[in-house]
Amino acid sequence: MISMKPKVPQPDSTSVLNDAVDQVSQVLLGKETSIKLAFCCLLAKGHLLIEDMPGMGKTTLAHALAQSLGIKFNRVQFTSDMLPADILGTNIFDQAKSTFRFHPGPIFTHLLLADEINRANPKTQSALLEAMAEKQVSIEGKTWQLMSPFFVIATQNPLSQIGTFPLPESQLDRFLMRLSLGYPSDLAERQLLQSLHTNQPDLAAVISDEQLLGYQSCLADVHASESLLDYVQALLANTRNHKDLAYGLSPRGAQALMMAARAWCFLAGRDYLIPEDIQAVAASVFVHRLSLAAESIEAAEQIVEQLLASTPV
C-alpha cells in the first residue's frame, strides 16, 4: 500500500486568506474569531447562518465577506410576503416567440446573501433547501444547475422577535456553521463611537474565484491521524449520550465538523489536524444541530463547552 504524503498549504495561500481576514476585521471590529470561522465555512464549501439581535453587524459581516471574494453575489431581503419565485425565478411568456422563457432569480449567483431569512414564511424558506443541498433548483419540472462555487450566507433575528418564522431542522442542518456575534468589546465599541463613518465601506476583492476553488480542493490534503479520529468519535458519542440532549450529532454533522476543522487548520498554515482545530470550530458546528429542552444559543454553547471539557484528548 502506497502512503501519500499530504500536501503542505502554500505560504502564499495562507497569506492571502489572512489578508482577507484582516481586511474584514477592519470593518467588523473586535470579531476576528467569528470572521475566521466565517472564512472557514466558505473554504469548506458550506453555508453560513449568522444569528443575533438587529444592529450587531450580521449584514455588515456578510457584505464584507462577499466583497473580499472576487465572485458574483446578490442580496435578497426576506419578507413575510415573499414567494419562492422571487428567489428561484419564473417562466415568462415571450409573445414574439410564442413560448415561455425562464427568467432566473437572484439565487443564480456565487454568493447569495439571504438577509433576515426567518422573516419569510416556511414555503419560501423551503425553496432554498434543494439549492443548498444539491446546488440546483427545480422549476416546473426542469432542473437548473447553480454556479460554482455557490454559498448562502443567511442572517436571522432571534425567534423571540415579532414576525419571525423558525427555520425547520432539515434546513438548519444544511448550514455548516451558525455564528452569533454578540456585543463588541469596550475597545471596539470606543472605536465605533469615534468613527465618523456609518455606512458599509467598499472593500477590494482579495481572493479570486479560481483561488477560492483551489483552496477548497486543498482541504482534502489535510491529514487526520487515527488518534485524532478516536478523539472525534469520543466527542460524537458524548453528544449522543448527554442527558440534556434529545439526540446528538448525526453522521452528516460529524462530516461537517471534520470539514470545518480542516478549513481552520488550512487557515493556520498546517497540513495535519490537531485537537485544537476540532475545539475551535465545535461550537459553531454543533449549536444548531443539538436538540435541547431550552432552545437558545447560550444553552447549547454551555453544553458544547461541557462536552469539550469532559472528552479526553
PDB file of C-alpha atoms in Angstrom:
ATOM      1  CA  MET A   1       0.000   0.000   0.000  1.00  0.00           C
ATOM      2  CA  ILE A   2       1.459   3.326  -1.064  1.00  0.00           C
ATOM      3  CA  SER A   3       1.386   6.115   1.510  1.00  0.00           C
ATOM      4  CA  MET A   4       0.781   9.529   0.030  1.00  0.00           C
ATOM      5  CA  LYS A   5       2.269  12.427   1.957  1.00  0.00           C
ATOM      6  CA  PRO A   6      -0.252  15.267   2.442  1.00  0.00           C
ATOM      7  CA  LYS A   7       0.466  18.468   0.604  1.00  0.00           C
ATOM      8  CA  VAL A   8       1.545  21.400   2.720  1.00  0.00           C
ATOM      9  CA  PRO A   9      -0.583  24.543   2.288  1.00  0.00           C
ATOM     10  CA  GLN A  10       1.391  27.042   0.244  1.00  0.00           C
ATOM     11  CA  PRO A  11       2.602  30.102   2.195  1.00  0.00           C
ATOM     12  CA  ASP A  12       1.008  32.460  -0.319  1.00  0.00           C
ATOM     13  CA  SER A  13      -2.422  30.844   0.183  1.00  0.00           C
ATOM     14  CA  THR A  14      -2.277  31.307   3.951  1.00  0.00           C
ATOM     15  CA  SER A  15      -1.060  34.885   3.470  1.00  0.00           C
ATOM     16  CA  VAL A  16      -3.874  35.760   1.058  1.00  0.00           C
ATOM     17  CA  LEU A  17      -6.511  34.265   3.338  1.00  0.00           C
ATOM     18  CA  ASN A  18      -5.156  36.084   6.374  1.00  0.00           C
ATOM     19  CA  ASP A  19      -5.091  39.321   4.360  1.00  0.00           C
ATOM     20  CA  ALA A  20      -8.784  38.799   3.667  1.00  0.00           C
ATOM     21  CA  VAL A  21      -9.452  38.151   7.360  1.00  0.00           C
ATOM     22  CA  ASP A  22      -7.550  41.327   8.301  1.00  0.00           C
ATOM     23  CA  GLN A  23      -9.482  43.376   5.766  1.00  0.00           C
ATOM     24  CA  VAL A  24     -12.857  42.240   7.089  1.00  0.00           C
ATOM     25  CA  SER A  25     -11.613  42.764  10.664  1.00  0.00           C
ATOM     26  CA  GLN A  26     -11.143  46.463   9.890  1.00  0.00           C
ATOM     27  CA  VAL A  27     -14.859  46.699   9.122  1.00  0.00           C
ATOM     28  CA  LEU A  28     -16.211  44.458  11.913  1.00  0.00           C
ATOM     29  CA  LEU A  29     -14.094  45.454  14.878  1.00  0.00           C
ATOM     30  CA  GLY A  30     -13.203  43.026  17.653  1.00  0.00           C
ATOM     31  CA  LYS A  31     -14.673  39.928  15.948  1.00  0.00           C
ATOM     32  CA  GLU A  32     -11.619  38.259  14.419  1.00  0.00           C
ATOM     33  CA  THR A  33     -12.543  34.765  15.658  1.00  0.00           C
ATOM     34  CA  SER A  34     -16.020  34.984  14.141  1.00  0.00           C
ATOM     35  CA  ILE A  35     -14.519  36.268  10.883  1.00  0.00           C
ATOM     36  CA  LYS A  36     -12.045  33.366  10.762  1.00  0.00           C
ATOM     37  CA  LEU A  37     -14.875  30.909  11.353  1.00  0.00           C
ATOM     38  CA  ALA A  38     -16.866  32.520   8.547  1.00  0.00           C
ATOM     39  CA  PHE A  39     -13.951  32.130   6.107  1.00  0.00           C
ATOM     40  CA  CYS A  40     -13.516  28.520   7.267  1.00  0.00           C
ATOM     41  CA  CYS A  41     -17.157  27.881   6.430  1.00  0.00           C
ATOM     42  CA  LEU A  42     -16.692  29.149   2.876  1.00  0.00           C
ATOM     43  CA  LEU A  43     -13.441  27.231   2.425  1.00  0.00           C
ATOM     44  CA  ALA A  44     -15.256  24.051   3.481  1.00  0.00           C
ATOM     45  CA  LYS A  45     -17.939  24.679   0.798  1.00  0.00           C
ATOM     46  CA  GLY A  46     -20.534  25.241   3.497  1.00  0.00           C
ATOM     47  CA  HIS A  47     -23.375  27.671   4.074  1.00  0.00           C
ATOM     48  CA  LEU A  48     -23.266  30.152   6.951  1.00  0.00           C
ATOM     49  CA  LEU A  49     -26.052  31.233   9.313  1.00  0.00           C
ATOM     50  CA  ILE A  50     -25.489  34.377  11.406  1.00  0.00           C
ATOM     51  CA  GLU A  51     -27.992  34.916  14.208  1.00  0.00           C
ATOM     52  CA  ASP A  52     -28.141  37.894  16.556  1.00  0.00           C
ATOM     53  CA  MET A  53     -30.093  40.959  17.558  1.00  0.00           C
ATOM     54  CA  PRO A  54     -30.547  43.738  14.955  1.00  0.00           C
ATOM     55  CA  GLY A  55     -27.649  46.169  14.747  1.00  0.00           C
ATOM     56  CA  MET A  56     -24.936  43.694  15.814  1.00  0.00           C
ATOM     57  CA  GLY A  57     -23.162  43.595  12.443  1.00  0.00           C
ATOM     58  CA  LYS A  58     -24.702  40.497  10.832  1.00  0.00           C
ATOM     59  CA  THR A  59     -25.294  42.116   7.452  1.00  0.00           C
ATOM     60  CA  THR A  60     -22.011  44.036   7.689  1.00  0.00           C
ATOM     61  CA  LEU A  61     -20.096  40.764   8.089  1.00  0.00           C
ATOM     62  CA  ALA A  62     -21.971  39.127   5.209  1.00  0.00           C
ATOM     63  CA  HIS A  63     -21.327  42.114   2.915  1.00  0.00           C
ATOM     64  CA  ALA A  64     -17.645  42.279   3.846  1.00  0.00           C
ATOM     65  CA  LEU A  65     -17.181  38.560   3.172  1.00  0.00           C
ATOM     66  CA  ALA A  66     -18.847  38.863  -0.216  1.00  0.00           C
ATOM     67  CA  GLN A  67     -16.758  41.877  -1.210  1.00  0.00           C
ATOM     68  CA  SER A  68     -13.496  40.204  -0.146  1.00  0.00           C
ATOM     69  CA  LEU A  69     -14.184  37.335  -2.549  1.00  0.00           C
ATOM     70  CA  GLY A  70     -13.884  38.031  -6.256  1.00  0.00           C
ATOM     71  CA  ILE A  71     -17.194  36.360  -7.024  1.00  0.00           C
ATOM     72  CA  LYS A  72     -20.671  37.471  -8.018  1.00  0.00           C
ATOM     73  CA  PHE A  73     -23.105  37.994  -5.174  1.00  0.00           C
ATOM     74  CA  ASN A  74     -26.731  39.005  -4.792  1.00  0.00           C
ATOM     75  CA  ARG A  75     -28.634  40.169  -1.744  1.00  0.00           C
ATOM     76  CA  VAL A  76     -32.262  39.267  -1.008  1.00  0.00           C
ATOM     77  CA  GLN A  77     -34.158  40.981   1.796  1.00  0.00           C
ATOM     78  CA  PHE A  78     -36.606  38.361   3.061  1.00  0.00           C
ATOM     79  CA  THR A  79     -40.123  39.484   3.976  1.00  0.00           C
ATOM     80  CA  SER A  80     -43.308  37.729   5.062  1.00  0.00           C
ATOM     81  CA  ASP A  81     -44.996  38.212   1.664  1.00  0.00           C
ATOM     82  CA  MET A  82     -42.087  36.850  -0.402  1.00  0.00           C
ATOM     83  CA  LEU A  83     -42.785  33.915  -2.743  1.00  0.00           C
ATOM     84  CA  PRO A  84     -40.396  31.117  -3.852  1.00  0.00           C
ATOM     85  CA  ALA A  85     -40.403  32.526  -7.405  1.00  0.00           C
ATOM     86  CA  ASP A  86     -38.930  35.767  -6.035  1.00  0.00           C
ATOM     87  CA  ILE A  87     -35.774  33.800  -5.202  1.00  0.00           C
ATOM     88  CA  LEU A  88     -35.632  30.992  -7.764  1.00  0.00           C
ATOM     89  CA  GLY A  89     -37.048  32.728 -10.832  1.00  0.00           C
ATOM     90  CA  THR A  90     -40.035  32.048 -13.054  1.00  0.00           C
ATOM     91  CA  ASN A  91     -41.081  31.318 -16.630  1.00  0.00           C
ATOM     92  CA  ILE A  92     -42.276  34.375 -18.562  1.00  0.00           C
ATOM     93  CA  PHE A  93     -44.292  34.133 -21.769  1.00  0.00           C
ATOM     94  CA  ASP A  94     -42.447  35.578 -24.775  1.00  0.00           C
ATOM     95  CA  GLN A  95     -45.122  36.872 -27.139  1.00  0.00           C
ATOM     96  CA  ALA A  96     -42.691  37.302 -30.036  1.00  0.00           C
ATOM     97  CA  LYS A  97     -41.682  33.640 -29.979  1.00  0.00           C
ATOM     98  CA  SER A  98     -44.970  32.321 -28.520  1.00  0.00           C
ATOM     99  CA  THR A  99     -43.074  30.356 -25.900  1.00  0.00           C
ATOM    100  CA  PHE A 100     -42.111  30.556 -22.264  1.00  0.00           C
ATOM    101  CA  ARG A 101     -38.667  31.862 -21.362  1.00  0.00           C
ATOM    102  CA  PHE A 102     -37.067  31.218 -17.987  1.00  0.00           C
ATOM    103  CA  HIS A 103     -36.127  34.372 -16.078  1.00  0.00           C
ATOM    104  CA  PRO A 104     -33.551  33.385 -13.408  1.00  0.00           C
ATOM    105  CA  GLY A 105     -33.933  34.725  -9.889  1.00  0.00           C
ATOM    106  CA  PRO A 106     -31.254  36.124  -7.579  1.00  0.00           C
ATOM    107  CA  ILE A 107     -30.244  32.622  -6.454  1.00  0.00           C
ATOM    108  CA  PHE A 108     -28.272  32.264  -9.711  1.00  0.00           C
ATOM    109  CA  THR A 109     -25.093  33.723  -8.280  1.00  0.00           C
ATOM    110  CA  HIS A 110     -21.962  32.575  -6.492  1.00  0.00           C
ATOM    111  CA  LEU A 111     -22.872  34.008  -3.116  1.00  0.00           C
ATOM    112  CA  LEU A 112     -26.438  34.698  -2.003  1.00  0.00           C
ATOM    113  CA  LEU A 113     -26.928  36.957   0.995  1.00  0.00           C
ATOM    114  CA  ALA A 114     -30.276  35.949   2.490  1.00  0.00           C
ATOM    115  CA  ASP A 115     -30.936  38.836   4.856  1.00  0.00           C
ATOM    116  CA  GLU A 116     -33.346  38.122   7.755  1.00  0.00           C
ATOM    117  CA  ILE A 117     -34.199  34.708   6.323  1.00  0.00           C
ATOM    118  CA  ASN A 118     -36.567  33.847   9.178  1.00  0.00           C
ATOM    119  CA  ARG A 119     -38.901  36.718   8.294  1.00  0.00           C
ATOM    120  CA  ALA A 120     -40.048  34.723   5.246  1.00  0.00           C
ATOM    121  CA  ASN A 121     -42.782  32.099   5.550  1.00  0.00           C
ATOM    122  CA  PRO A 122     -41.867  28.383   5.655  1.00  0.00           C
ATOM    123  CA  LYS A 123     -42.837  27.840   2.000  1.00  0.00           C
ATOM    124  CA  THR A 124     -40.343  30.447   0.850  1.00  0.00           C
ATOM    125  CA  GLN A 125     -37.667  29.187   3.248  1.00  0.00           C
ATOM    126  CA  SER A 126     -38.022  25.671   1.844  1.00  0.00           C
ATOM    127  CA  ALA A 127     -37.318  26.992  -1.662  1.00  0.00           C
ATOM    128  CA  LEU A 128     -33.665  27.280  -0.604  1.00  0.00           C
ATOM    129  CA  LEU A 129     -33.414  23.687   0.643  1.00  0.00           C
ATOM    130  CA  GLU A 130     -32.709  21.986  -2.703  1.00  0.00           C
ATOM    131  CA  ALA A 131     -30.325  24.763  -3.734  1.00  0.00           C
ATOM    132  CA  MET A 132     -28.287  24.461  -0.525  1.00  0.00           C
ATOM    133  CA  ALA A 133     -28.193  20.661  -0.567  1.00  0.00           C
ATOM    134  CA  GLU A 134     -27.855  19.837  -4.261  1.00  0.00           C
ATOM    135  CA  LYS A 135     -26.554  23.098  -5.820  1.00  0.00           C
ATOM    136  CA  GLN A 136     -29.514  23.039  -8.199  1.00  0.00           C
ATOM    137  CA  VAL A 137     -33.150  24.176  -8.363  1.00  0.00           C
ATOM    138  CA  SER A 138     -36.207  22.517  -9.924  1.00  0.00           C
ATOM    139  CA  ILE A 139     -38.770  24.817 -11.521  1.00  0.00           C
ATOM    140  CA  GLU A 140     -41.860  23.456 -13.255  1.00  0.00           C
ATOM    141  CA  GLY A 141     -40.293  20.070 -13.863  1.00  0.00           C
ATOM    142  CA  LYS A 142     -36.963  21.332 -15.173  1.00  0.00           C
ATOM    143  CA  THR A 143     -33.704  21.293 -13.231  1.00  0.00           C
ATOM    144  CA  TRP A 144     -31.272  24.212 -13.379  1.00  0.00           C
ATOM    145  CA  GLN A 145     -27.697  23.938 -12.127  1.00  0.00           C
ATOM    146  CA  LEU A 146     -26.354  26.755  -9.964  1.00  0.00           C
ATOM    147  CA  MET A 147     -22.986  28.467 -10.297  1.00  0.00           C
ATOM    148  CA  SER A 148     -19.813  27.033  -8.802  1.00  0.00           C
ATOM    149  CA  PRO A 149     -18.855  27.922  -6.160  1.00  0.00           C
ATOM    150  CA  PHE A 150     -22.253  28.551  -4.559  1.00  0.00           C
ATOM    151  CA  PHE A 151     -22.776  29.729  -0.991  1.00  0.00           C
ATOM    152  CA  VAL A 152     -25.645  31.014   1.093  1.00  0.00           C
ATOM    153  CA  ILE A 153     -24.871  33.460   3.884  1.00  0.00           C
ATOM    154  CA  ALA A 154     -28.087  33.932   5.839  1.00  0.00           C
ATOM    155  CA  THR A 155     -28.817  36.283   8.706  1.00  0.00           C
ATOM    156  CA  GLN A 156     -31.686  35.839  11.113  1.00  0.00           C
ATOM    157  CA  ASN A 157     -33.107  37.656  14.099  1.00  0.00           C
ATOM    158  CA  PRO A 158     -33.902  35.871  17.392  1.00  0.00           C
ATOM    159  CA  LEU A 159     -37.192  33.945  17.270  1.00  0.00           C
ATOM    160  CA  SER A 160     -38.500  35.987  20.207  1.00  0.00           C
ATOM    161  CA  GLN A 161     -38.905  38.972  17.881  1.00  0.00           C
ATOM    162  CA  ILE A 162     -42.231  39.723  16.198  1.00  0.00           C
ATOM    163  CA  GLY A 163     -42.702  38.496  12.629  1.00  0.00           C
ATOM    164  CA  THR A 164     -40.204  35.621  12.589  1.00  0.00           C
ATOM    165  CA  PHE A 165     -40.705  32.011  11.469  1.00  0.00           C
ATOM    166  CA  PRO A 166     -38.359  29.319  12.838  1.00  0.00           C
ATOM    167  CA  LEU A 167     -36.227  27.503  10.279  1.00  0.00           C
ATOM    168  CA  PRO A 168     -37.053  23.772  10.059  1.00  0.00           C
ATOM    169  CA  GLU A 169     -34.422  21.392  11.424  1.00  0.00           C
ATOM    170  CA  SER A 170     -33.804  19.934   7.961  1.00  0.00           C
ATOM    171  CA  GLN A 171     -32.790  23.374   6.705  1.00  0.00           C
ATOM    172  CA  LEU A 172     -30.769  24.282   9.796  1.00  0.00           C
ATOM    173  CA  ASP A 173     -28.705  21.151   9.169  1.00  0.00           C
ATOM    174  CA  ARG A 174     -27.801  22.437   5.701  1.00  0.00           C
ATOM    175  CA  PHE A 175     -25.880  25.290   7.283  1.00  0.00           C
ATOM    176  CA  LEU A 176     -22.356  24.139   8.022  1.00  0.00           C
ATOM    177  CA  MET A 177     -21.913  26.778  10.739  1.00  0.00           C
ATOM    178  CA  ARG A 178     -24.044  29.040  12.885  1.00  0.00           C
ATOM    179  CA  LEU A 179     -22.466  32.134  14.411  1.00  0.00           C
ATOM    180  CA  SER A 180     -23.600  34.691  16.947  1.00  0.00           C
ATOM    181  CA  LEU A 181     -21.593  37.918  17.062  1.00  0.00           C
ATOM    182  CA  GLY A 182     -22.633  39.386  20.413  1.00  0.00           C
ATOM    183  CA  TYR A 183     -21.789  42.827  21.745  1.00  0.00           C
ATOM    184  CA  PRO A 184     -18.398  44.379  20.853  1.00  0.00           C
ATOM    185  CA  SER A 185     -15.611  44.715  23.366  1.00  0.00           C
ATOM    186  CA  ASP A 186     -15.121  48.068  25.144  1.00  0.00           C
ATOM    187  CA  LEU A 187     -12.165  48.951  22.912  1.00  0.00           C
ATOM    188  CA  ALA A 188     -14.010  48.048  19.689  1.00  0.00           C
ATOM    189  CA  GLU A 189     -17.084  49.975  20.793  1.00  0.00           C
ATOM    190  CA  ARG A 190     -14.970  53.032  21.589  1.00  0.00           C
ATOM    191  CA  GLN A 191     -13.505  52.897  18.067  1.00  0.00           C
ATOM    192  CA  LEU A 192     -17.029  52.682  16.647  1.00  0.00           C
ATOM    193  CA  LEU A 193     -18.116  55.718  18.643  1.00  0.00           C
ATOM    194  CA  GLN A 194     -15.099  57.702  17.448  1.00  0.00           C
ATOM    195  CA  SER A 195     -15.680  56.783  13.806  1.00  0.00           C
ATOM    196  CA  LEU A 196     -17.496  59.225  11.549  1.00  0.00           C
ATOM    197  CA  HIS A 197     -18.473  56.522   9.032  1.00  0.00           C
ATOM    198  CA  THR A 198     -21.798  54.739   9.446  1.00  0.00           C
ATOM    199  CA  ASN A 199     -22.098  53.125   6.018  1.00  0.00           C
ATOM    200  CA  GLN A 200     -20.557  49.866   4.823  1.00  0.00           C
ATOM    201  CA  PRO A 201     -17.226  50.730   3.100  1.00  0.00           C
ATOM    202  CA  ASP A 202     -16.285  49.270  -0.272  1.00  0.00           C
ATOM    203  CA  LEU A 203     -13.682  46.528   0.091  1.00  0.00           C
ATOM    204  CA  ALA A 204     -11.341  45.234  -2.583  1.00  0.00           C
ATOM    205  CA  ALA A 205     -11.636  41.621  -3.724  1.00  0.00           C
ATOM    206  CA  VAL A 206      -8.665  39.863  -2.121  1.00  0.00           C
ATOM    207  CA  ILE A 207      -9.426  36.334  -3.368  1.00  0.00           C
ATOM    208  CA  SER A 208     -10.482  35.416  -6.917  1.00  0.00           C
ATOM    209  CA  ASP A 209     -12.948  32.648  -7.709  1.00  0.00           C
ATOM    210  CA  GLU A 210     -10.135  30.491  -9.146  1.00  0.00           C
ATOM    211  CA  GLN A 211      -8.102  30.887  -5.966  1.00  0.00           C
ATOM    212  CA  LEU A 212     -11.103  30.035  -3.812  1.00  0.00           C
ATOM    213  CA  LEU A 213     -11.785  26.833  -5.749  1.00  0.00           C
ATOM    214  CA  GLY A 214      -8.105  25.928  -5.458  1.00  0.00           C
ATOM    215  CA  TYR A 215      -8.059  26.485  -1.700  1.00  0.00           C
ATOM    216  CA  GLN A 216     -11.188  24.361  -1.308  1.00  0.00           C
ATOM    217  CA  SER A 217      -9.551  21.459  -3.136  1.00  0.00           C
ATOM    218  CA  CYS A 218      -6.536  21.657  -0.791  1.00  0.00           C
ATOM    219  CA  LEU A 219      -8.648  20.663   2.220  1.00  0.00           C
ATOM    220  CA  ALA A 220      -8.641  17.065   1.002  1.00  0.00           C
ATOM    221  CA  ASP A 221      -4.869  17.000   1.637  1.00  0.00           C
ATOM    222  CA  VAL A 222      -5.170  17.889   5.335  1.00  0.00           C
ATOM    223  CA  HIS A 223      -4.249  14.751   7.291  1.00  0.00           C
ATOM    224  CA  ALA A 224      -6.269  13.334  10.194  1.00  0.00           C
ATOM    225  CA  SER A 225      -4.423  10.762  12.337  1.00  0.00           C
ATOM    226  CA  GLU A 226      -6.070   7.705  13.870  1.00  0.00           C
ATOM    227  CA  SER A 227      -5.740   9.170  17.363  1.00  0.00           C
ATOM    228  CA  LEU A 228      -7.411  12.399  16.202  1.00  0.00           C
ATOM    229  CA  LEU A 229     -10.308  10.390  14.753  1.00  0.00           C
ATOM    230  CA  ASP A 230     -10.583   8.495  18.057  1.00  0.00           C
ATOM    231  CA  TYR A 231     -10.975  11.838  19.830  1.00  0.00           C
ATOM    232  CA  VAL A 232     -13.646  12.998  17.375  1.00  0.00           C
ATOM    233  CA  GLN A 233     -15.612   9.765  17.740  1.00  0.00           C
ATOM    234  CA  ALA A 234     -15.473  10.029  21.526  1.00  0.00           C
ATOM    235  CA  LEU A 235     -16.781  13.586  21.275  1.00  0.00           C
ATOM    236  CA  LEU A 236     -19.608  12.462  18.979  1.00  0.00           C
ATOM    237  CA  ALA A 237     -20.526   9.635  21.349  1.00  0.00           C
ATOM    238  CA  ASN A 238     -20.755  12.108  24.223  1.00  0.00           C
ATOM    239  CA  THR A 239     -23.225  14.259  22.283  1.00  0.00           C
ATOM    240  CA  ARG A 240     -25.405  11.191  21.719  1.00  0.00           C
ATOM    241  CA  ASN A 241     -25.362  10.165  25.377  1.00  0.00           C
ATOM    242  CA  HIS A 242     -25.734  13.562  27.030  1.00  0.00           C
ATOM    243  CA  LYS A 243     -28.654  13.741  29.466  1.00  0.00           C
ATOM    244  CA  ASP A 244     -29.771  17.193  28.306  1.00  0.00           C
ATOM    245  CA  LEU A 245     -29.856  16.344  24.600  1.00  0.00           C
ATOM    246  CA  ALA A 246     -32.734  14.615  22.817  1.00  0.00           C
ATOM    247  CA  TYR A 247     -30.273  13.408  20.201  1.00  0.00           C
ATOM    248  CA  GLY A 248     -26.655  14.043  19.360  1.00  0.00           C
ATOM    249  CA  LEU A 249     -24.708  14.889  16.253  1.00  0.00           C
ATOM    250  CA  SER A 250     -25.656  12.998  13.088  1.00  0.00           C
ATOM    251  CA  PRO A 251     -23.119  11.450  10.674  1.00  0.00           C
ATOM    252  CA  ARG A 252     -23.639  14.440   8.369  1.00  0.00           C
ATOM    253  CA  GLY A 253     -22.933  16.733  11.308  1.00  0.00           C
ATOM    254  CA  ALA A 254     -19.771  14.737  12.013  1.00  0.00           C
ATOM    255  CA  GLN A 255     -18.607  15.254   8.433  1.00  0.00           C
ATOM    256  CA  ALA A 256     -19.353  18.964   8.783  1.00  0.00           C
ATOM    257  CA  LEU A 257     -17.178  19.066  11.909  1.00  0.00           C
ATOM    258  CA  MET A 258     -14.243  17.483  10.066  1.00  0.00           C
ATOM    259  CA  MET A 259     -14.576  19.798   7.053  1.00  0.00           C
ATOM    260  CA  ALA A 260     -14.733  22.886   9.248  1.00  0.00           C
ATOM    261  CA  ALA A 261     -11.732  21.719  11.283  1.00  0.00           C
ATOM    262  CA  ARG A 262      -9.734  21.075   8.099  1.00  0.00           C
ATOM    263  CA  ALA A 263     -10.502  24.610   6.931  1.00  0.00           C
ATOM    264  CA  TRP A 264      -9.399  26.058  10.303  1.00  0.00           C
ATOM    265  CA  CYS A 265      -6.193  24.003  10.053  1.00  0.00           C
ATOM    266  CA  PHE A 266      -5.571  25.186   6.482  1.00  0.00           C
ATOM    267  CA  LEU A 267      -6.087  28.799   7.531  1.00  0.00           C
ATOM    268  CA  ALA A 268      -3.402  28.262  10.183  1.00  0.00           C
ATOM    269  CA  GLY A 269      -0.969  27.008   7.510  1.00  0.00           C
ATOM    270  CA  ARG A 270      -0.777  23.372   8.694  1.00  0.00           C
ATOM    271  CA  ASP A 271      -1.339  20.118   6.796  1.00  0.00           C
ATOM    272  CA  TYR A 272      -2.389  17.972   9.788  1.00  0.00           C
ATOM    273  CA  LEU A 273      -5.288  18.203  12.223  1.00  0.00           C
ATOM    274  CA  ILE A 274      -4.824  18.658  15.970  1.00  0.00           C
ATOM    275  CA  PRO A 275      -7.498  18.575  18.726  1.00  0.00           C
ATOM    276  CA  GLU A 276      -7.409  22.375  18.974  1.00  0.00           C
ATOM    277  CA  ASP A 277      -8.748  22.571  15.389  1.00  0.00           C
ATOM    278  CA  ILE A 278     -11.762  20.492  16.410  1.00  0.00           C
ATOM    279  CA  GLN A 279     -12.302  22.571  19.544  1.00  0.00           C
ATOM    280  CA  ALA A 280     -12.064  25.867  17.650  1.00  0.00           C
ATOM    281  CA  VAL A 281     -14.978  25.072  15.321  1.00  0.00           C
ATOM    282  CA  ALA A 282     -17.050  22.713  17.506  1.00  0.00           C
ATOM    283  CA  ALA A 283     -19.485  25.280  18.921  1.00  0.00           C
ATOM    284  CA  SER A 284     -20.324  26.832  15.536  1.00  0.00           C
ATOM    285  CA  VAL A 285     -20.930  23.368  14.018  1.00  0.00           C
ATOM    286  CA  PHE A 286     -22.749  21.796  16.979  1.00  0.00           C
ATOM    287  CA  VAL A 287     -25.068  24.514  18.293  1.00  0.00           C
ATOM    288  CA  HIS A 288     -27.815  24.414  15.647  1.00  0.00           C
ATOM    289  CA  ARG A 289     -27.698  20.619  15.358  1.00  0.00           C
ATOM    290  CA  LEU A 290     -28.302  19.739  19.017  1.00  0.00           C
ATOM    291  CA  SER A 291     -31.875  19.326  20.207  1.00  0.00           C
ATOM    292  CA  LEU A 292     -32.320  20.983  23.608  1.00  0.00           C
ATOM    293  CA  ALA A 293     -35.163  21.333  26.036  1.00  0.00           C
ATOM    294  CA  ALA A 294     -34.490  25.094  26.071  1.00  0.00           C
ATOM    295  CA  GLU A 295     -33.908  26.362  22.546  1.00  0.00           C
ATOM    296  CA  SER A 296     -31.231  29.033  22.931  1.00  0.00           C
ATOM    297  CA  ILE A 297     -27.736  29.512  21.599  1.00  0.00           C
ATOM    298  CA  GLU A 298     -26.389  30.200  25.093  1.00  0.00           C
ATOM    299  CA  ALA A 299     -27.689  26.899  26.484  1.00  0.00           C
ATOM    300  CA  ALA A 300     -26.300  24.961  23.521  1.00  0.00           C
ATOM    301  CA  GLU A 301     -22.895  26.650  23.809  1.00  0.00           C
ATOM    302  CA  GLN A 302     -22.705  25.740  27.503  1.00  0.00           C
ATOM    303  CA  ILE A 303     -23.349  22.084  26.674  1.00  0.00           C
ATOM    304  CA  VAL A 304     -20.693  22.149  23.941  1.00  0.00           C
ATOM    305  CA  GLU A 305     -18.189  23.575  26.445  1.00  0.00           C
ATOM    306  CA  GLN A 306     -19.079  20.748  28.864  1.00  0.00           C
ATOM    307  CA  LEU A 307     -18.616  18.159  26.123  1.00  0.00           C
ATOM    308  CA  LEU A 308     -15.214  19.534  25.128  1.00  0.00           C
ATOM    309  CA  ALA A 309     -14.078  19.680  28.773  1.00  0.00           C
ATOM    310  CA  SER A 310     -15.219  16.142  29.544  1.00  0.00           C
ATOM    311  CA  THR A 311     -13.832  14.404  26.434  1.00  0.00           C
ATOM    312  CA  PRO A 312     -10.200  13.245  26.881  1.00  0.00           C
ATOM    313  CA  VAL A 313      -7.808  14.367  24.155  1.00  0.00           C
TER     314      VAL A 313
END
